Short mmCIF file of C-alpha atoms and ligand atoms in Angstrom, two decimals:
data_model
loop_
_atom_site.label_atom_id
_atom_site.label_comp_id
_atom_site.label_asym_id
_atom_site.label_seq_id
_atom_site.Cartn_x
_atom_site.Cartn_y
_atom_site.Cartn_z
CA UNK C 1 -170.99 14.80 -87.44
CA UNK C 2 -171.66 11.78 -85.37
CA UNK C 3 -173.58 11.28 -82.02
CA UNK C 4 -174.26 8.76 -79.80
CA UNK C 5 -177.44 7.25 -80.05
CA UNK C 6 -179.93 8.57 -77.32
CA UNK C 7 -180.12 6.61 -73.98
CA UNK C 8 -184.32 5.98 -73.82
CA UNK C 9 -183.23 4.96 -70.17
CA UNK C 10 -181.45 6.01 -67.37
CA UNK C 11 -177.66 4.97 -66.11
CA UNK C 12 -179.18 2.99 -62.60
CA UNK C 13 -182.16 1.54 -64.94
CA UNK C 14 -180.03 -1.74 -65.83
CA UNK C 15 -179.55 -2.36 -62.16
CA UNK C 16 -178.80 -4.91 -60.80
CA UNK C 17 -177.81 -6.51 -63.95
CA UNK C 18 -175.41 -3.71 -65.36
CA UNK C 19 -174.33 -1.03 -62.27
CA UNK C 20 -174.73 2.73 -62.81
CA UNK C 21 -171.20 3.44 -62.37
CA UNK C 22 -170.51 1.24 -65.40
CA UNK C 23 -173.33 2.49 -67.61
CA UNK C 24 -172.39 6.06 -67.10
CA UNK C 25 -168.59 6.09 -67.57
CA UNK C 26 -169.50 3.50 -70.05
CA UNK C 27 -171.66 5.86 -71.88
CA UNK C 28 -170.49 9.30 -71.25
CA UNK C 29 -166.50 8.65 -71.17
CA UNK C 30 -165.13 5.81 -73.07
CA UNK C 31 -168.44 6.25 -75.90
CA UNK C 32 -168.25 9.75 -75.85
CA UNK C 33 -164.69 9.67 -76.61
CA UNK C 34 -164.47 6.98 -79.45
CA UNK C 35 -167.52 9.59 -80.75
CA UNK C 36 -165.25 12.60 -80.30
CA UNK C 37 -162.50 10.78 -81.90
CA UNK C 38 -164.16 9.68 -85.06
CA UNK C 39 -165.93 13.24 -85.81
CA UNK C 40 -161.95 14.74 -85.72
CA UNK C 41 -160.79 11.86 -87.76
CA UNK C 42 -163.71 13.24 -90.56
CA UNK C 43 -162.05 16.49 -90.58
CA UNK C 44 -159.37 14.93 -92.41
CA UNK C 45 -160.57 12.33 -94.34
CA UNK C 46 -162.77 14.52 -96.82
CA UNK C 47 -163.51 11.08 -98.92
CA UNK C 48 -165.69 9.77 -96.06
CA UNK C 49 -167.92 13.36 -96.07
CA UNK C 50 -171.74 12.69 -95.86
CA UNK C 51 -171.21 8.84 -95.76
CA UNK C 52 -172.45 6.43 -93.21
CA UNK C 53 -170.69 5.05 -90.44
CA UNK C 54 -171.53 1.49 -91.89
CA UNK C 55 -170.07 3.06 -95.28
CA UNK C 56 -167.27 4.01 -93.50
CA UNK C 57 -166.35 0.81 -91.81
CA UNK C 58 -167.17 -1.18 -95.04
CA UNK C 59 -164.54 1.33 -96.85
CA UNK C 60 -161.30 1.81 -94.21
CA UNK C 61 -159.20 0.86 -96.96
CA UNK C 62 -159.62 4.41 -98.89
CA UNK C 63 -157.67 5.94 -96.12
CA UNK C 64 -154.12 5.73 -97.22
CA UNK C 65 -152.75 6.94 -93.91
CA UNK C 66 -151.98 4.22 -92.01
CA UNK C 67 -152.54 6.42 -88.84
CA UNK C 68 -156.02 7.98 -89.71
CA UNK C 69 -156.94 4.73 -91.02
CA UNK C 70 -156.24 2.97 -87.61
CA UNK C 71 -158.11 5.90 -86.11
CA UNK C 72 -161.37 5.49 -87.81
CA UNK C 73 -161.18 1.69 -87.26
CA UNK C 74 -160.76 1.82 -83.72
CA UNK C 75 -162.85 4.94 -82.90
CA UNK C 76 -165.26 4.45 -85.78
CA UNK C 77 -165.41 0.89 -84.55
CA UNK C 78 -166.06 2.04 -81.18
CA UNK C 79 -168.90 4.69 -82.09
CA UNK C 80 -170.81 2.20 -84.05
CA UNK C 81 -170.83 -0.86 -81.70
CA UNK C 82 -171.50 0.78 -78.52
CA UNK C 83 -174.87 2.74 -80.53
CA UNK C 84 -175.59 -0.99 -81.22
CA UNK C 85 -174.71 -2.51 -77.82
CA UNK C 86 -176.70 0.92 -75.91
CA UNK C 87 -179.66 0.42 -78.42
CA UNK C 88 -180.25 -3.06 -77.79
CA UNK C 89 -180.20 -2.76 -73.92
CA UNK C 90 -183.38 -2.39 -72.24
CA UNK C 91 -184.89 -2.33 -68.58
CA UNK C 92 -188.17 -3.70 -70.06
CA UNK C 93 -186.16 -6.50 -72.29
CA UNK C 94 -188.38 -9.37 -74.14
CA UNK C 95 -186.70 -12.00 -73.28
CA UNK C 96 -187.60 -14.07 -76.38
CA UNK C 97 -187.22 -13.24 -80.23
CA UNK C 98 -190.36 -12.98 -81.74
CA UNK C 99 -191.61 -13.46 -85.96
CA UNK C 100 -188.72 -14.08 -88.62
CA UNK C 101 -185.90 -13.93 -86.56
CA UNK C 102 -187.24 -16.14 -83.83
CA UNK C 103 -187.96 -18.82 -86.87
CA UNK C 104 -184.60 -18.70 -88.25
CA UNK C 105 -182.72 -19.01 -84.41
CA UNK C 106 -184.86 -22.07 -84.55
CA UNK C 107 -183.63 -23.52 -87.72
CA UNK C 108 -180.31 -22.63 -87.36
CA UNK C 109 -179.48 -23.00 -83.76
CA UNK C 110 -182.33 -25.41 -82.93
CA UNK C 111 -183.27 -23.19 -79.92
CA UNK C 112 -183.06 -19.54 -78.25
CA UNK C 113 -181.10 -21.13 -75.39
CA UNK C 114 -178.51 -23.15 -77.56
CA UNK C 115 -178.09 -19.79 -79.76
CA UNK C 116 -177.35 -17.81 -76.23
CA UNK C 117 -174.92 -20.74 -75.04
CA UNK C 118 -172.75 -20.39 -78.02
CA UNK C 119 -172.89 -16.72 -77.97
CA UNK C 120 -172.10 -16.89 -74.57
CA UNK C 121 -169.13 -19.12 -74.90
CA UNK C 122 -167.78 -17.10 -77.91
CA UNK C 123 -168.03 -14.27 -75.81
CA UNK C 124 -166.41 -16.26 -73.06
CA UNK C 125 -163.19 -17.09 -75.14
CA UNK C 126 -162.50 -13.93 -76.52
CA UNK C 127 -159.35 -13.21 -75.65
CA UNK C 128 -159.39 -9.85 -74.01
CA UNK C 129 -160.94 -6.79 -75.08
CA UNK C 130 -163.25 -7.20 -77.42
CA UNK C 131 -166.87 -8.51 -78.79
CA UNK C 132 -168.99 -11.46 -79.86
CA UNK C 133 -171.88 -10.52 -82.72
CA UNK C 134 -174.84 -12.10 -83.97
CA UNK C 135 -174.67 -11.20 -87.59
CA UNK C 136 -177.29 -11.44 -90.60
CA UNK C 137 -176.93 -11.02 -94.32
CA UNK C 138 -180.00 -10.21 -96.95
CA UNK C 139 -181.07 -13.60 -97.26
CA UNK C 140 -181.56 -13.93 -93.42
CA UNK C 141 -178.91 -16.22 -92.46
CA UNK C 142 -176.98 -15.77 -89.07
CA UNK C 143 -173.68 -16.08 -88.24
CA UNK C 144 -172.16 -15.67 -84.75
CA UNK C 145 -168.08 -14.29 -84.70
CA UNK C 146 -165.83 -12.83 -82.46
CA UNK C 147 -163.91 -9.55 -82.82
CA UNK C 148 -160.58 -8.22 -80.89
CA UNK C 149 -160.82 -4.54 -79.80
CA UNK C 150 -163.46 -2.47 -81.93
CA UNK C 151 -163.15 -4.51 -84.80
CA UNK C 152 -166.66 -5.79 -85.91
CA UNK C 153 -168.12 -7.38 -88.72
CA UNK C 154 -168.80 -4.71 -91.23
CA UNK C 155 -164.85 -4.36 -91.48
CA UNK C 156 -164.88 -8.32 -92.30
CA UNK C 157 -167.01 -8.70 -95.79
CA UNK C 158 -169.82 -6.86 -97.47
CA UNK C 159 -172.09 -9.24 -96.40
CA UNK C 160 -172.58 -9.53 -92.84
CA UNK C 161 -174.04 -6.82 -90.54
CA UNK C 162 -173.90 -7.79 -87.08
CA UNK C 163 -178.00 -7.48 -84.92
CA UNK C 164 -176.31 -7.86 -81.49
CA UNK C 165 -173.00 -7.57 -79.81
CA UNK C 166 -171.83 -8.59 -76.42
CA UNK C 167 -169.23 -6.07 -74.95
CA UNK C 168 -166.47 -8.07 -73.25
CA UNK C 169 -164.30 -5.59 -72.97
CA UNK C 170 -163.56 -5.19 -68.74
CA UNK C 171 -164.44 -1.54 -68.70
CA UNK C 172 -167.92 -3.09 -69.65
CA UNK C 173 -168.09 -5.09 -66.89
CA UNK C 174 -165.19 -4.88 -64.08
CA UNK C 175 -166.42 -2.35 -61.39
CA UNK C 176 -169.49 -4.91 -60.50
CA UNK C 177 -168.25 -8.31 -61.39
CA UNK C 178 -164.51 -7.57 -61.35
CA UNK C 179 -162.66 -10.51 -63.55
CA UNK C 180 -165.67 -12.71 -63.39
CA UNK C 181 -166.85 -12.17 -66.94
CA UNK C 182 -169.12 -15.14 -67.09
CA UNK C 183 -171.48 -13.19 -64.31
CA UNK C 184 -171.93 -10.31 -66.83
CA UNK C 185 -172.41 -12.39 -69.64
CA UNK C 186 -175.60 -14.14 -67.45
CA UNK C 187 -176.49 -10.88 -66.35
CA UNK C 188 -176.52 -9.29 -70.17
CA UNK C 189 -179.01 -11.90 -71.19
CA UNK C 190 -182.27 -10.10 -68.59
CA UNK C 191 -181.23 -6.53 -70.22
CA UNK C 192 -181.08 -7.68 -74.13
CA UNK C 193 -183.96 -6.01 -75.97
CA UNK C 194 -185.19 -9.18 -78.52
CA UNK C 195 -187.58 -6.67 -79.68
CA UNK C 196 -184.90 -4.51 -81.08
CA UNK C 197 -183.10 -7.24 -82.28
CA UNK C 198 -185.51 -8.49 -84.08
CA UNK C 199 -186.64 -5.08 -85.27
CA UNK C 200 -183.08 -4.78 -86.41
CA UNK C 201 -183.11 -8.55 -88.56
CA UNK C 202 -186.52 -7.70 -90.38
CA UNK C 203 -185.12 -4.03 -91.71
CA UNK C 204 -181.66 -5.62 -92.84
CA UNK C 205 -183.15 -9.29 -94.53
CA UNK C 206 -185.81 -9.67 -96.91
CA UNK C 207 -187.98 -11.66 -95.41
MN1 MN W 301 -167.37 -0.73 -74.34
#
């Protein structure tokens, strides 16, 4: 059985950036219910017992039924990118990357901010609901993609495991900054943890 990840802060902690209003019906309603949705999906998918939700996501093509398969992508989908979106927020955020991860931005992107402005404009031009990811592989290499709905980047290839996503969809977002979603993106930048994210990149590269 699945369970959301633990909340090591409270619903008003994010204010001003991300309301309380948002962050608990965020957490407790539309989280809770992908959650809910994925553990009854298990009950009848008996080739996914014991296995990981990455496993799971990697694998949605072992569920013949179209239905149960749409289930798990959408609700499994759901489950796993909010633990990663919840994880990585953080009333005490470092604001920078720091060690391997902060090098690589650099070669890649040439900077922290340019990386953030072209996360920020993929996020940006999604077209409705949906996410924009910071991915990594083994070697270390980052990738930046979009996603519609809960779709993410494990269901994509083997090789890419996303290290941050940006929630656009508007129940993220819409009770504070209503169809402005360039606001939230600025505001999502003061409550992303680096620290986890680059805890995250040094545990999945092998650096
Ligand atoms: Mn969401």
């Amino acid at each position: 059985m699945f369970k959301q990840i633990p909340l090591d802060y409270s619903f008003d902690a994010l204010e001003p950036f991300i309301d309380e209003l948002t962050m608990f019906t965020h957490y407790t309603k539309h989280h809770r219910a992908y959650t809910d949705n994925l553990n009854a999906a298990l009950e009848k998918a008996p080739v996914f017992a014991g296995r990981s939700i990455d496993y799971i996501l990697r694998n949605l093509d072992k569920i013949e039924d179209s239905t149960l398969r749409t289930t798990f992508r959408n609700d499994g989908g759901g489950f796993y990118n909010h633990n990663l979106y919840f994880w990585t927020l953080s009333p005490r955020a470092k604001k920078v990357p720091t060690g391997a991860l902060h090098e690589k931005i650099l070669s890649t992107f040439g900077s922290v901010e340019h990386l953030k402005e072209q996360l920020t404009s993929a996020a940006e031009e999604q077209f409705g609901s949906g996410w924009a990811w910071l991915s990594t592989n083994a070697s270390g290499d980052l990738q930046i993609s979009t996603s519609s709905n809960q779709d993410n980047p494990l269901m994509v290839s083997d090789e890419w495991t996303p290290i941050l996503g940006i929630d656009v969809w508007e129940h993220a977002y819409y009770l504070k900054y209503k169809n402005l979603r360039e606001d939230y993106l600025k505001a999502f930048w003061e409550v992303l943890d680096w620290a986890k994210v680059s805890a995250l990149y040094n545990s999945l590269t092998n650096n």
